[in-house]
Each structure stands twice: as C-alpha cells, then as structure tokens.
CSV table of C-alpha atoms in Angstrom, one decimal:
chain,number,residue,atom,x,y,z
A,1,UNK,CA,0.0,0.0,0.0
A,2,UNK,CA,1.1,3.6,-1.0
A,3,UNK,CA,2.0,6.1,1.7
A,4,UNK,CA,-0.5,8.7,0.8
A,5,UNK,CA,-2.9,5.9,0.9
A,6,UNK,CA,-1.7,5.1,4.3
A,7,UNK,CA,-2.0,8.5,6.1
A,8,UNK,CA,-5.4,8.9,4.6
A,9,UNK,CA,-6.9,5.8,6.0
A,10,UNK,CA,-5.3,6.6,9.3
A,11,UNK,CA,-6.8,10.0,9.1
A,12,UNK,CA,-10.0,8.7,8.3
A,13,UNK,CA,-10.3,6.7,11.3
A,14,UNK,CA,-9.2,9.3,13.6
A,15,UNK,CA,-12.3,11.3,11.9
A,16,UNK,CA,-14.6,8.5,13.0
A,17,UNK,CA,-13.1,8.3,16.7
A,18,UNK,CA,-13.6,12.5,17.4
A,19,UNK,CA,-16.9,12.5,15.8
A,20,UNK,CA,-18.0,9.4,17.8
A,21,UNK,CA,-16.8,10.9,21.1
A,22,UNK,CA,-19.6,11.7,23.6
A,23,UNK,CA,-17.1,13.7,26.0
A,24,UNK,CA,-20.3,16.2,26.8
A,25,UNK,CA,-22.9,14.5,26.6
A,26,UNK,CA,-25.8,13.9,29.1
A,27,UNK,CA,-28.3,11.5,29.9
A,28,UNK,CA,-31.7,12.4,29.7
A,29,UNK,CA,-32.7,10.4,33.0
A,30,UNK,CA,-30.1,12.3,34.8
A,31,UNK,CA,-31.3,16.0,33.8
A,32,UNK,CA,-34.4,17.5,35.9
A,33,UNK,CA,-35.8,20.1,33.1
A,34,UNK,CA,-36.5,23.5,34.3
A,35,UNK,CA,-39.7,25.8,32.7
A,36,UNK,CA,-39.6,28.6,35.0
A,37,UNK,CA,-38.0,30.7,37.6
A,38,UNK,CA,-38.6,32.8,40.4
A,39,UNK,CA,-37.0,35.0,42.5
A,40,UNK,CA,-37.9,36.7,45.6
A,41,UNK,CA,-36.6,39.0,48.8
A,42,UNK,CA,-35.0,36.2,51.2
A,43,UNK,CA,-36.1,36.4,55.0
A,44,UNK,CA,-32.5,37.5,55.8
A,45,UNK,CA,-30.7,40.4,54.6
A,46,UNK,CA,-28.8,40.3,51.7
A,47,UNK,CA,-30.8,36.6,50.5
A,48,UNK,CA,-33.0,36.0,47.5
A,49,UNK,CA,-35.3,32.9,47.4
A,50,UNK,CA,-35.2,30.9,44.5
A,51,UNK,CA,-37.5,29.1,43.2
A,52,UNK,CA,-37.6,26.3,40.3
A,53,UNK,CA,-40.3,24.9,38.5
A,54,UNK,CA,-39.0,21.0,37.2
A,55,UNK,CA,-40.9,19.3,34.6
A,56,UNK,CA,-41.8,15.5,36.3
A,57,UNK,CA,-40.9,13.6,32.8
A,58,UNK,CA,-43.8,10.8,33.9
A,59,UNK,CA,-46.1,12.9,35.1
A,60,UNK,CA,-46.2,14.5,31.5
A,61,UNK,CA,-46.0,10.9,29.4
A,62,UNK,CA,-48.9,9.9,31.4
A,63,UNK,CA,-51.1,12.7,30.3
A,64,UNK,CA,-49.9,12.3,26.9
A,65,UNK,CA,-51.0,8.8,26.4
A,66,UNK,CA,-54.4,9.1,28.6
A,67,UNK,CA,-55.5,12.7,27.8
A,68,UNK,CA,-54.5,15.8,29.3
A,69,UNK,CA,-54.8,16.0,33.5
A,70,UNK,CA,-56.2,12.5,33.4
A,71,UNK,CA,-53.6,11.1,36.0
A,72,UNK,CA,-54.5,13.6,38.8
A,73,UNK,CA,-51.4,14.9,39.8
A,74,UNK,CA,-49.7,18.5,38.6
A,75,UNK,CA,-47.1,17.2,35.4
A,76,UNK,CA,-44.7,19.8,37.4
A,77,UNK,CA,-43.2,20.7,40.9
A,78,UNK,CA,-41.6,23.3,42.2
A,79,UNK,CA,-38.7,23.4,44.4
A,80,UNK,CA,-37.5,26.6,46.7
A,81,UNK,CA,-33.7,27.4,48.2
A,82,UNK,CA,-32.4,30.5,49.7
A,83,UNK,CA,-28.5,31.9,48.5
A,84,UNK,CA,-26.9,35.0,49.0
A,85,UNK,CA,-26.5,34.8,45.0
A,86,UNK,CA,-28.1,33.1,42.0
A,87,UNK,CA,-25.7,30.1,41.6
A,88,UNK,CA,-25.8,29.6,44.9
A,89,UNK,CA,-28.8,29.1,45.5
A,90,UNK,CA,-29.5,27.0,42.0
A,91,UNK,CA,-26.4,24.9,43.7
A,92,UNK,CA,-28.6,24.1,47.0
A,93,UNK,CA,-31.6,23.4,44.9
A,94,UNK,CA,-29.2,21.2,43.2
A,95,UNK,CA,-28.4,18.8,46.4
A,96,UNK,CA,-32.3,19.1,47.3
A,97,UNK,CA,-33.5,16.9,44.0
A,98,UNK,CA,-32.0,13.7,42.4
A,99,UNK,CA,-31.1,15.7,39.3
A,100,UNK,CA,-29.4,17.9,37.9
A,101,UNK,CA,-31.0,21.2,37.3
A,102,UNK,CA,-31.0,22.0,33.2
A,103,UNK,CA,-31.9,25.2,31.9
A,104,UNK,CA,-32.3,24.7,28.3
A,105,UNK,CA,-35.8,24.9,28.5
A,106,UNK,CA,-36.3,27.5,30.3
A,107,UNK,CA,-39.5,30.1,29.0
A,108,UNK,CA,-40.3,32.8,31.7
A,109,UNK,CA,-37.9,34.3,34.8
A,110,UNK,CA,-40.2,36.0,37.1
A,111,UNK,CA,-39.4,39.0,39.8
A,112,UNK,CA,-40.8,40.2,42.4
A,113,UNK,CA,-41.9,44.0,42.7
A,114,UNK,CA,-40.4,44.4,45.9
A,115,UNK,CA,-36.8,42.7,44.5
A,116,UNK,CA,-37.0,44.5,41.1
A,117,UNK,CA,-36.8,47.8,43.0
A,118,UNK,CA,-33.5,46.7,44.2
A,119,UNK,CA,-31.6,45.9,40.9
A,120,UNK,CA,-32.1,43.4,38.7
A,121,UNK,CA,-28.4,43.4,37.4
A,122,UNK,CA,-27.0,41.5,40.0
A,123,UNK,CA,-29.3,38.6,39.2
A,124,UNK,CA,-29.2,38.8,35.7
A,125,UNK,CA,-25.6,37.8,35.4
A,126,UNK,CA,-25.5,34.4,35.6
A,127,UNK,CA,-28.5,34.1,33.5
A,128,UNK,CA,-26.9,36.3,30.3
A,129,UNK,CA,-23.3,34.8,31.5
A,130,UNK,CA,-23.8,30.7,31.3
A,131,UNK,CA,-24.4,29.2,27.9
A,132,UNK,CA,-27.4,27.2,29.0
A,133,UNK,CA,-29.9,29.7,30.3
A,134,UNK,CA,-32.2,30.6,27.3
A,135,UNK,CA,-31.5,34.3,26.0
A,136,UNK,CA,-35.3,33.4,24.8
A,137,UNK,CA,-36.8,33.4,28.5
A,138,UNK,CA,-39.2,36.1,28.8
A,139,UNK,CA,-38.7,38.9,31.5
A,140,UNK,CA,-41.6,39.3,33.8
A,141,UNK,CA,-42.4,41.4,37.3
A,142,UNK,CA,-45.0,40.3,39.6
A,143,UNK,CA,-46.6,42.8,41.7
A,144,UNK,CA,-46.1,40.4,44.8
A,145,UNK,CA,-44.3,37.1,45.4
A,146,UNK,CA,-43.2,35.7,42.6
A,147,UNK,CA,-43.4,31.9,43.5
A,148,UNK,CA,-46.8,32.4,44.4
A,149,UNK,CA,-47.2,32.7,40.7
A,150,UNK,CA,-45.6,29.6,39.9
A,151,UNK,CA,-48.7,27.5,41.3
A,152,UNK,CA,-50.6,29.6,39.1
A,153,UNK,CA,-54.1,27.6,37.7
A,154,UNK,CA,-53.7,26.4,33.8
A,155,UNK,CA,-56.0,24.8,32.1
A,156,UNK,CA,-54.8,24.5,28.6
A,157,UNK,CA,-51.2,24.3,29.1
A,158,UNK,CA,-48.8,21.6,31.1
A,159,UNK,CA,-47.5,24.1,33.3
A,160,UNK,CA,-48.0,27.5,34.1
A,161,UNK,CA,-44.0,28.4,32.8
A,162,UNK,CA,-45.3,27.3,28.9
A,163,UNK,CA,-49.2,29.2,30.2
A,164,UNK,CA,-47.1,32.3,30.8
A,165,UNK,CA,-44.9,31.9,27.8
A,166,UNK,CA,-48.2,31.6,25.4
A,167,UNK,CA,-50.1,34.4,27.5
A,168,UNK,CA,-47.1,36.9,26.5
A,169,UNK,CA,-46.6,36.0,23.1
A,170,UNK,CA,-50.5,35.7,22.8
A,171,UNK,CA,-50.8,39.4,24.0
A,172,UNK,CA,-47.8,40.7,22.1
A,173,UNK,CA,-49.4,40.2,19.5
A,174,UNK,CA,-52.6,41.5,20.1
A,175,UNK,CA,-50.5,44.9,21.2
A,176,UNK,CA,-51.8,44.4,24.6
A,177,UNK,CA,-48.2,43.8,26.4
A,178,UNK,CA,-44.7,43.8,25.8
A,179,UNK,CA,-42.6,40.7,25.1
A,180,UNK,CA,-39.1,41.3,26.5
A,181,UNK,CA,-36.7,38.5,26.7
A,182,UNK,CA,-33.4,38.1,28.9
A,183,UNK,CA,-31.8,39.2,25.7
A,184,UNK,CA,-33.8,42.5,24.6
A,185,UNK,CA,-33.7,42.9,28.6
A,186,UNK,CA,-30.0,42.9,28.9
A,187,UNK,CA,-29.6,45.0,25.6
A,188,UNK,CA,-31.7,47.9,26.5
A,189,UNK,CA,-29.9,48.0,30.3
A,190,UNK,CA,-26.3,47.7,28.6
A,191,UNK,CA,-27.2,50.9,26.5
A,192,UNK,CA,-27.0,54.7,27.8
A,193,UNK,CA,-30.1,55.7,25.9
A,194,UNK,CA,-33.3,53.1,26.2
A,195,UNK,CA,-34.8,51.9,29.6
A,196,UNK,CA,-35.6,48.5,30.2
A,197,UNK,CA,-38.8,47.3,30.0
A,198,UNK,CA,-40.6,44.1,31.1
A,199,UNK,CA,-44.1,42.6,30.8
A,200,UNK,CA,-45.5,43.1,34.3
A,201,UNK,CA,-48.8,40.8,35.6
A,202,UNK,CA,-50.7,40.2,38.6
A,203,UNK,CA,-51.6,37.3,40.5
A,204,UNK,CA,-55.2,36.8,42.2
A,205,UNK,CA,-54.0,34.3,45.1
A,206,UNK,CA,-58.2,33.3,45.6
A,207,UNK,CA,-58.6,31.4,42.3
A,208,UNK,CA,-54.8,31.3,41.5
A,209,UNK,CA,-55.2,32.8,38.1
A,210,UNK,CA,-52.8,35.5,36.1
A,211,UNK,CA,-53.4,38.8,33.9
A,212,UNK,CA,-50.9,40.8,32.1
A,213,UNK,CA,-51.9,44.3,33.3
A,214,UNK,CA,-49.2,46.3,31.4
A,215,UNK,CA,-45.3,46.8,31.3
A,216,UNK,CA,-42.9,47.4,34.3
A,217,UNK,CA,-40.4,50.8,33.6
A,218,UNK,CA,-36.5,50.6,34.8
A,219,UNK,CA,-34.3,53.1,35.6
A,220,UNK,CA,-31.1,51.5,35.0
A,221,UNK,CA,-32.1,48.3,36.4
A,222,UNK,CA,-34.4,49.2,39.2
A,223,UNK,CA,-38.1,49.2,38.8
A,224,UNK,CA,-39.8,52.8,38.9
A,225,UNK,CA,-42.7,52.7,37.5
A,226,UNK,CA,-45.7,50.8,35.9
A,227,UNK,CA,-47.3,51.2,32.6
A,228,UNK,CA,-50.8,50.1,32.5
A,229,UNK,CA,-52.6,48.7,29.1
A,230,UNK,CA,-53.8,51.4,27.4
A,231,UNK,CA,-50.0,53.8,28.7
A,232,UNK,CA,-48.3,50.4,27.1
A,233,UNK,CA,-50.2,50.5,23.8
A,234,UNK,CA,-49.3,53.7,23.3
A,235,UNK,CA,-45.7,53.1,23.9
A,236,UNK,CA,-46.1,49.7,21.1
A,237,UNK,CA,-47.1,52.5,19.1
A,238,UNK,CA,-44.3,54.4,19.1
A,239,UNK,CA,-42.0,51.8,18.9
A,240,UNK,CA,-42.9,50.5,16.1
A,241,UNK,CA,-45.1,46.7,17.9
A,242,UNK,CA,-47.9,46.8,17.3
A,243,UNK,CA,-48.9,44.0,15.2
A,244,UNK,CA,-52.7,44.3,15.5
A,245,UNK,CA,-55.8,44.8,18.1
A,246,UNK,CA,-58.8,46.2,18.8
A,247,UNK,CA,-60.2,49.5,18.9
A,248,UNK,CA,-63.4,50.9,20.0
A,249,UNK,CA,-64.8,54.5,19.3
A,250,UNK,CA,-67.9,56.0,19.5
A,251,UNK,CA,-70.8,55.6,16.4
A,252,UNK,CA,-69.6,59.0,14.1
A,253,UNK,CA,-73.5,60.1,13.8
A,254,UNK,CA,-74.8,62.2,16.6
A,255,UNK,CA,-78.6,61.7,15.2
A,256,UNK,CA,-78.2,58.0,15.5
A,257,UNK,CA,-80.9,56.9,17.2
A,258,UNK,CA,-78.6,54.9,19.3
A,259,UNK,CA,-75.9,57.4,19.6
A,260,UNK,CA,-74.0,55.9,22.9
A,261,UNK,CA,-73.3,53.4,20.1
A,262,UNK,CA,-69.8,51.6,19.2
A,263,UNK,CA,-67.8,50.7,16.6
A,264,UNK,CA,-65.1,47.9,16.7
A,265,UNK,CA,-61.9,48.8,14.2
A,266,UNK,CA,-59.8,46.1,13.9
A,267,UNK,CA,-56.1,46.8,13.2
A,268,UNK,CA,-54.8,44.5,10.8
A,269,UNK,CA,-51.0,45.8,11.1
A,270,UNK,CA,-49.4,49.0,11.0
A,271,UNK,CA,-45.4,50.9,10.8
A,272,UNK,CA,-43.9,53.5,12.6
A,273,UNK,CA,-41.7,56.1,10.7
A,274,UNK,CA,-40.0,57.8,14.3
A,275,UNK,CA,-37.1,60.3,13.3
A,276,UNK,CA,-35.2,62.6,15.4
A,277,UNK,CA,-34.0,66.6,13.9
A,278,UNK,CA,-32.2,69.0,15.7
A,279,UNK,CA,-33.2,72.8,15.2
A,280,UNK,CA,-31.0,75.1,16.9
A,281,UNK,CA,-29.2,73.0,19.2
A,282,UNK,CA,-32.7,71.3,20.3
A,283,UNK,CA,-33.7,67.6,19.9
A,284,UNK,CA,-37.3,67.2,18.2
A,285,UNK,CA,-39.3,64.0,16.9
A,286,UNK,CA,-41.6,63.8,14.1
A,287,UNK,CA,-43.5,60.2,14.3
A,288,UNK,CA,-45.6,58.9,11.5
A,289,UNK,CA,-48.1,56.2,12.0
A,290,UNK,CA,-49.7,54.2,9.5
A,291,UNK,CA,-52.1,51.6,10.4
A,292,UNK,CA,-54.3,49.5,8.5
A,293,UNK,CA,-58.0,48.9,9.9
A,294,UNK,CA,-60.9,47.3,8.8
A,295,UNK,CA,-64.4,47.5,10.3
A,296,UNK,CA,-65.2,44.8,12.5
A,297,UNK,CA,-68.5,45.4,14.4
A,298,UNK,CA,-70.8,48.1,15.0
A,299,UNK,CA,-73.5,48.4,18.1
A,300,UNK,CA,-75.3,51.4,16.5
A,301,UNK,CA,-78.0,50.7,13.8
A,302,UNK,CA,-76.5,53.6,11.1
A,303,UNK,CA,-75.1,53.7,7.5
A,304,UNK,CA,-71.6,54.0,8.3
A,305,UNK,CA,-70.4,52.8,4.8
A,306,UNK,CA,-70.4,56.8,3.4
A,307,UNK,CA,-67.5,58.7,2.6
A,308,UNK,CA,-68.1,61.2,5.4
A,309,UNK,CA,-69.1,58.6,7.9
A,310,UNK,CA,-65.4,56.0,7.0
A,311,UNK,CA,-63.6,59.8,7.4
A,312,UNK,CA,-65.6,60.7,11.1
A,313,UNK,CA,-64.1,56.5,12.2
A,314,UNK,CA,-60.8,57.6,11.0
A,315,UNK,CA,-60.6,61.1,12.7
A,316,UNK,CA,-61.9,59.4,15.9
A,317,UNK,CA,-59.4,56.1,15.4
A,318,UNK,CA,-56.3,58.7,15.3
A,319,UNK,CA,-57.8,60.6,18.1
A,320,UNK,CA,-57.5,57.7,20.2
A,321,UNK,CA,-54.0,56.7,19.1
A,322,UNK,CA,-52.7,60.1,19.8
A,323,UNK,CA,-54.1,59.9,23.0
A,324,UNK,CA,-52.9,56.9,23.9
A,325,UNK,CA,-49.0,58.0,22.7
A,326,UNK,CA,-49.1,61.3,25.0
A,327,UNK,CA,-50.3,59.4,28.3
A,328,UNK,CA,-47.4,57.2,27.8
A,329,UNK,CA,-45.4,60.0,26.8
A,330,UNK,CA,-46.3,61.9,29.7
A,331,UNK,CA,-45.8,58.7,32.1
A,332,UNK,CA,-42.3,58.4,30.7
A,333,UNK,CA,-41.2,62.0,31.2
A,334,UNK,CA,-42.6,61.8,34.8
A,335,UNK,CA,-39.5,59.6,35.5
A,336,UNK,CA,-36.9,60.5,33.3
A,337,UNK,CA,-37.2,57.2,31.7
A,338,UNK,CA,-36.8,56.8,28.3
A,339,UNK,CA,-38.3,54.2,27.1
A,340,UNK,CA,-38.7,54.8,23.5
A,341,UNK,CA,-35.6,54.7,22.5
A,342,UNK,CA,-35.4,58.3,21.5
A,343,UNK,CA,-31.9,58.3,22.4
A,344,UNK,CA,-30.8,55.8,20.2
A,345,UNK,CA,-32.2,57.3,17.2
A,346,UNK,CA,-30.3,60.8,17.5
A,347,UNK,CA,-27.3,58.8,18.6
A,348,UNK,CA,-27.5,56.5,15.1
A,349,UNK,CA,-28.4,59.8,12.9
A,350,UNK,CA,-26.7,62.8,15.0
A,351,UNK,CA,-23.7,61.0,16.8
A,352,UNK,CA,-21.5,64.3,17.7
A,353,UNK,CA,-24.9,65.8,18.8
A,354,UNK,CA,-25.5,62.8,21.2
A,355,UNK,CA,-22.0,63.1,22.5
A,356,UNK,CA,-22.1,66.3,23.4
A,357,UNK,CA,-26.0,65.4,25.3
A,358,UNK,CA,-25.7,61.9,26.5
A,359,UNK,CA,-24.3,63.0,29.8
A,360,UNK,CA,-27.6,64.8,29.8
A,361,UNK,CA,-29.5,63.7,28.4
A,362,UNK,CA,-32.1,62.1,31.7
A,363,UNK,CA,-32.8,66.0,32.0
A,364,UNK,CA,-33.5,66.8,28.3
A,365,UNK,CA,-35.5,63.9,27.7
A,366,UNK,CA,-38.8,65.0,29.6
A,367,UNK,CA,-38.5,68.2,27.1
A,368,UNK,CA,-38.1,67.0,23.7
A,369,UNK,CA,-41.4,68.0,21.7
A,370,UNK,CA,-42.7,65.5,19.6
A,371,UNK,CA,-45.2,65.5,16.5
A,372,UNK,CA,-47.6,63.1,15.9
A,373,UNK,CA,-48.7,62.2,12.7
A,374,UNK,CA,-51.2,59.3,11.8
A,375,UNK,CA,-52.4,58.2,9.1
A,376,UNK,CA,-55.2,55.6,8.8
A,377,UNK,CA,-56.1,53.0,5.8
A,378,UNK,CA,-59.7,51.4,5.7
A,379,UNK,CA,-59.4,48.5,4.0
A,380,UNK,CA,-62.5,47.0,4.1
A,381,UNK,CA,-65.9,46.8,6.1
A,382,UNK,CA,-66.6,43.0,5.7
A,383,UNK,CA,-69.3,40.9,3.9
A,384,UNK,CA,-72.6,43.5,5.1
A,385,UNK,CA,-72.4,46.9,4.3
A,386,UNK,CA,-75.2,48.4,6.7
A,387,UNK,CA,-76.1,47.1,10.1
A,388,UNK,CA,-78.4,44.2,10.7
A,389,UNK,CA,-81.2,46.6,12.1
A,390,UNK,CA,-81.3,49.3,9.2
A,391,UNK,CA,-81.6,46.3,6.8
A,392,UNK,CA,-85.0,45.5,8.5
A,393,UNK,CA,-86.4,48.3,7.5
C-alpha cells in the first residue's frame, strides 16, 4: 500500500473516533428540566429565594398517552432554596433533588416587585453569563411574590411556565403587552439611551389565576414605574409593535338613534416612521403612523359605509392613538425614563450631537417635543355593508 494511501486511512479513522466521542454528553434520566423561575426577597438580609419549576418527565407521558390532567397529579413541581446569589442558590436546589437542574428549556424568569426595585443586574448575570440559560426566556415582574405565581391555575397548558410563555406572546401580538426576553432585557440595560422594560402581571391568590396588566419601567435596572394597558399600547405604538388589536370608538352620527353606540376597528398591522431633527441645538421628533384597519363590528344601527361617515371612524381612530401615545409619553417623562428609545435614534443619525447630550441627556429627555402624525387606511368593512337593524327596514 502507498503512503498517501496510508496517512489517509489513518486520518480517516481518527475522523470517526472524534466524531464518535460523547465527551459532553448527558443522559436524559439524569437531567431535571426547568420551565420557569422565580426570585424573591429572602427572610434575611442580603438573601434572595429561589424558586424552580422541574418538569416530572412521567407525570407528562402519562397525560400524553391518557389525555390531558387524566392522572391527577400536577405534570410539574416546584422546588425553593435560599442563596446569597443566583448560583448559589441554584447549587442548593441542586443537592435538594435527584437531578441535575438543566436550563435549556427555560421560557419565563419572574421577579418580584419588591426585589426588582432593588436591581435586577445583579441577578441577571449568571443568567446572560452561562451558555445554558435561554437568551429566549421572557422577563416578567410580579406585583407580589413571585413563587406564588408559579402554582398559578392552567387549564390548557402543562405548566403555568409554557401558560405564561403563550399568555405573552398571545398578548404581544394583540399589542396588549410587551414581550421582552433576557436578551432585549439585557440589551436595553447595557445601553446609555433606552430603559428597560418588562411585561408586568398580577396574580389573584383566591382562584390562583394570572393577567398581564401592562409593562414594568426601569431606571437603569431598578423598577420605577408601571405602565398600564392602554400607557403600554401607546408606547407599542411608538416603537414601532404593534402588530394588530382592537379599537373601540364611538358611532360618528350624533342623530343615531342609538348614539352611545360603538364601533369595533380592527387593526390588521401597522409601521412607525420615528425620526429625530435637531433645530437650533434642540432635539425634536416627528413620528408617523400608519395603520391599517378594517371594520369589524358596530352596536349602533346607522349607515356607516359613506364617505363622510369611513372619514368621522378615522378622525376618531387617530384621536384615540394620539391619545394613547401622550399618556405614555407623559408617564415616561414623569421619571426620566426613556423608554422609546429616543436616544438611540439621535445617537444613530446625529452621533456628535449625542455626544455632546448623553451625559444629559435624563434632563432633556422630559423636554423633547414631539409631533404626531397618523395616518389611517380602511381596508375594508366586511361581507354587510349596513347594520343588521337598518336592513330590517
């Protein structure tokens, strides 16, 4: 046999052996996977309480194969230790449970109010720091303890990590809530200009269930203040998420004779246009909106399928957005907090300007006039033109 021939069979079979190798591999009976956490003030000073909540693997398989809930028992548990840090405290839960504690599968990390006011950096490290942890986990602060909300009632989900996970995403895109992940979390607090943000919910401890009830405010990384839904939708607005919703305004004719009537316009998508311009030495913002609606539903029994009447739902529609922009504009302002990124955008388009500012720029922000500018599309009314009752005539 040749030489060449030689070192490339050798080689070949090295190949084999490295790409065989299970060096780092795990076994999936030794591996207790983790849906949600929660962290909370500890009794003693300087302590946290951590709590996990462990998928039980048979628990699950057994629903599977008989039908959801069937074997009576919760397809989840979860397990609480106290640490002076994160790791620690993940360490002790560790030596409390016959598995190892895997985070690959992790969907929601839940705060407290009361420990979110304290800084959330010094928590957040190991979680952004350790390859393992999920960048995808959503961010959430609950307005009291946070492992309470762990034993939260679901009815359509496995546990209520995945209930919470749907619930955000489910709202997000509705425009109802915020969806911030450990990574757009971390992002946001590593930057001079944009606040942090997180979806913020309550939990009723009588019949154990959960509502998103708006969006939790940092400054830097402590929690000051609390957006609720119709302050958050009018920061999604600005920021360019919302992806659709709802929104009810009053019938447009005032000799309806139903005139407390309402009309339902749903918002089929829309795009933000937010640009910055500075005008002697002064930051200003000019925001354009463009939504698209349609007509969903009307209470009032009137012709709303004129010209005049399509333009009165419009003007009322952009009404309503601009009013929902400045209340979340003024809540911002109120503290210092900005939140829509309004910083960023000078910094991308007027750099030496936001040098000169950044140090700053907390006092300048509650000052900076903006425009609004909306501009609605009907697209359609449905399959009636008139309402049911002016047909009966």
């Amino acid at each position: 046999m040749q030489p060449a021939k030689k070192i490339i069979i050798i080689g070949l079979i090295m190949l084999s052996l490295l790409t065989t190798s299970c060096w780092n591999s795990r076994e999936l009976n030794e591996l207790a996977f983790v849906s949600a956490i929660a962290i909370d003030q500890g009794s003693e000073p300087e302590t946290i309480d951590l709590t996990l909540q462990i998928f039980k693997p048979a628990e699950m398989q057994s629903d599977n194969e008989q039908g959801s809930g069937s074997s009576g028992s919760k397809p989840y548990y979860n397990v609480t230790a106290t640490g002076q840090t994160v790791f620690e405290a993940i360490r002790k839960v560790s030596h409390m449970i016959d598995r190892r504690p895997y985070f690959q599968h992790l969907q929601v990390i839940i705060f407290s109010e009361e420990i979110a006011k304290t800084g959330l950096a010094q928590y957040l490290d190991l979680l952004t720091r350790d390859v393992e942890f999920r960048r995808t986990s959503f961010v959430l602060i609950c307005k009291d303890k946070a492992k309470d909300v762990l034993d939260a009632k679901t009815e359509l989900t496995k546990t209520p990590g995945d209930s919470f996970e749907h619930m955000i995403k489910k709202s997000a895109n509705a425009s109802l809530a915020v969806g911030i992940n450990l990574l757009e979390f971390g992002q946001r607090l590593m930057t001079e200009s944009t606040a942090p943000l997180a979806s913020y919910l309550e939990f009723n401890s009588e019949d154990k269930s959960v509502r998103l009830t708006g969006a939790a405010i940092f400054k830097e990384d402590m929690l000051c203040s609390i957006l609720n839904e119709k302050e958050t939708r009018g920061l999604l607005w600005l920021i360019d998420k919302i992806k659709a919703g709802i929104s009810v305004v009053k019938c447009p004719n005032p000799d309806c004779p139903k005139p407390d009537g309402k009309v339902s316009l749903e918002i089929i998508n829309s795009r933000t246009d937010l640009k910055p311009e500075i005008k002697n030495d002064q930051a200003q913002f000019h925001v354009k909106i463009h939504p698209r609606i349609r007509l969903g539903e009307q209470t009032c029994p009137c012709d709303l399928s004129t010209p005049d009447k399509i333009e009165d739902l419009k003007n009322y529609l952009i009404e309503e957005i601009t009013q929902e922009i400045n209340i979340a504009l003024k809540k911002s302002r109120e503290v210092n907090c900005d939140i829509f990124g309004f910083g960023e955008k000078i910094w991308q388009r007027y750099p030496k300007y936001w040098c000169d500012h950044a140090t700053k720029w907390e006092e300048e922000f509650p000052e900076i006039p903006l425009e609004i500018e909306v501009h609605t599309h009907l697209e359609e009314t449905g399959m009636s033109i008139k309402p049911m009752r002016s047909l009966k005539k």
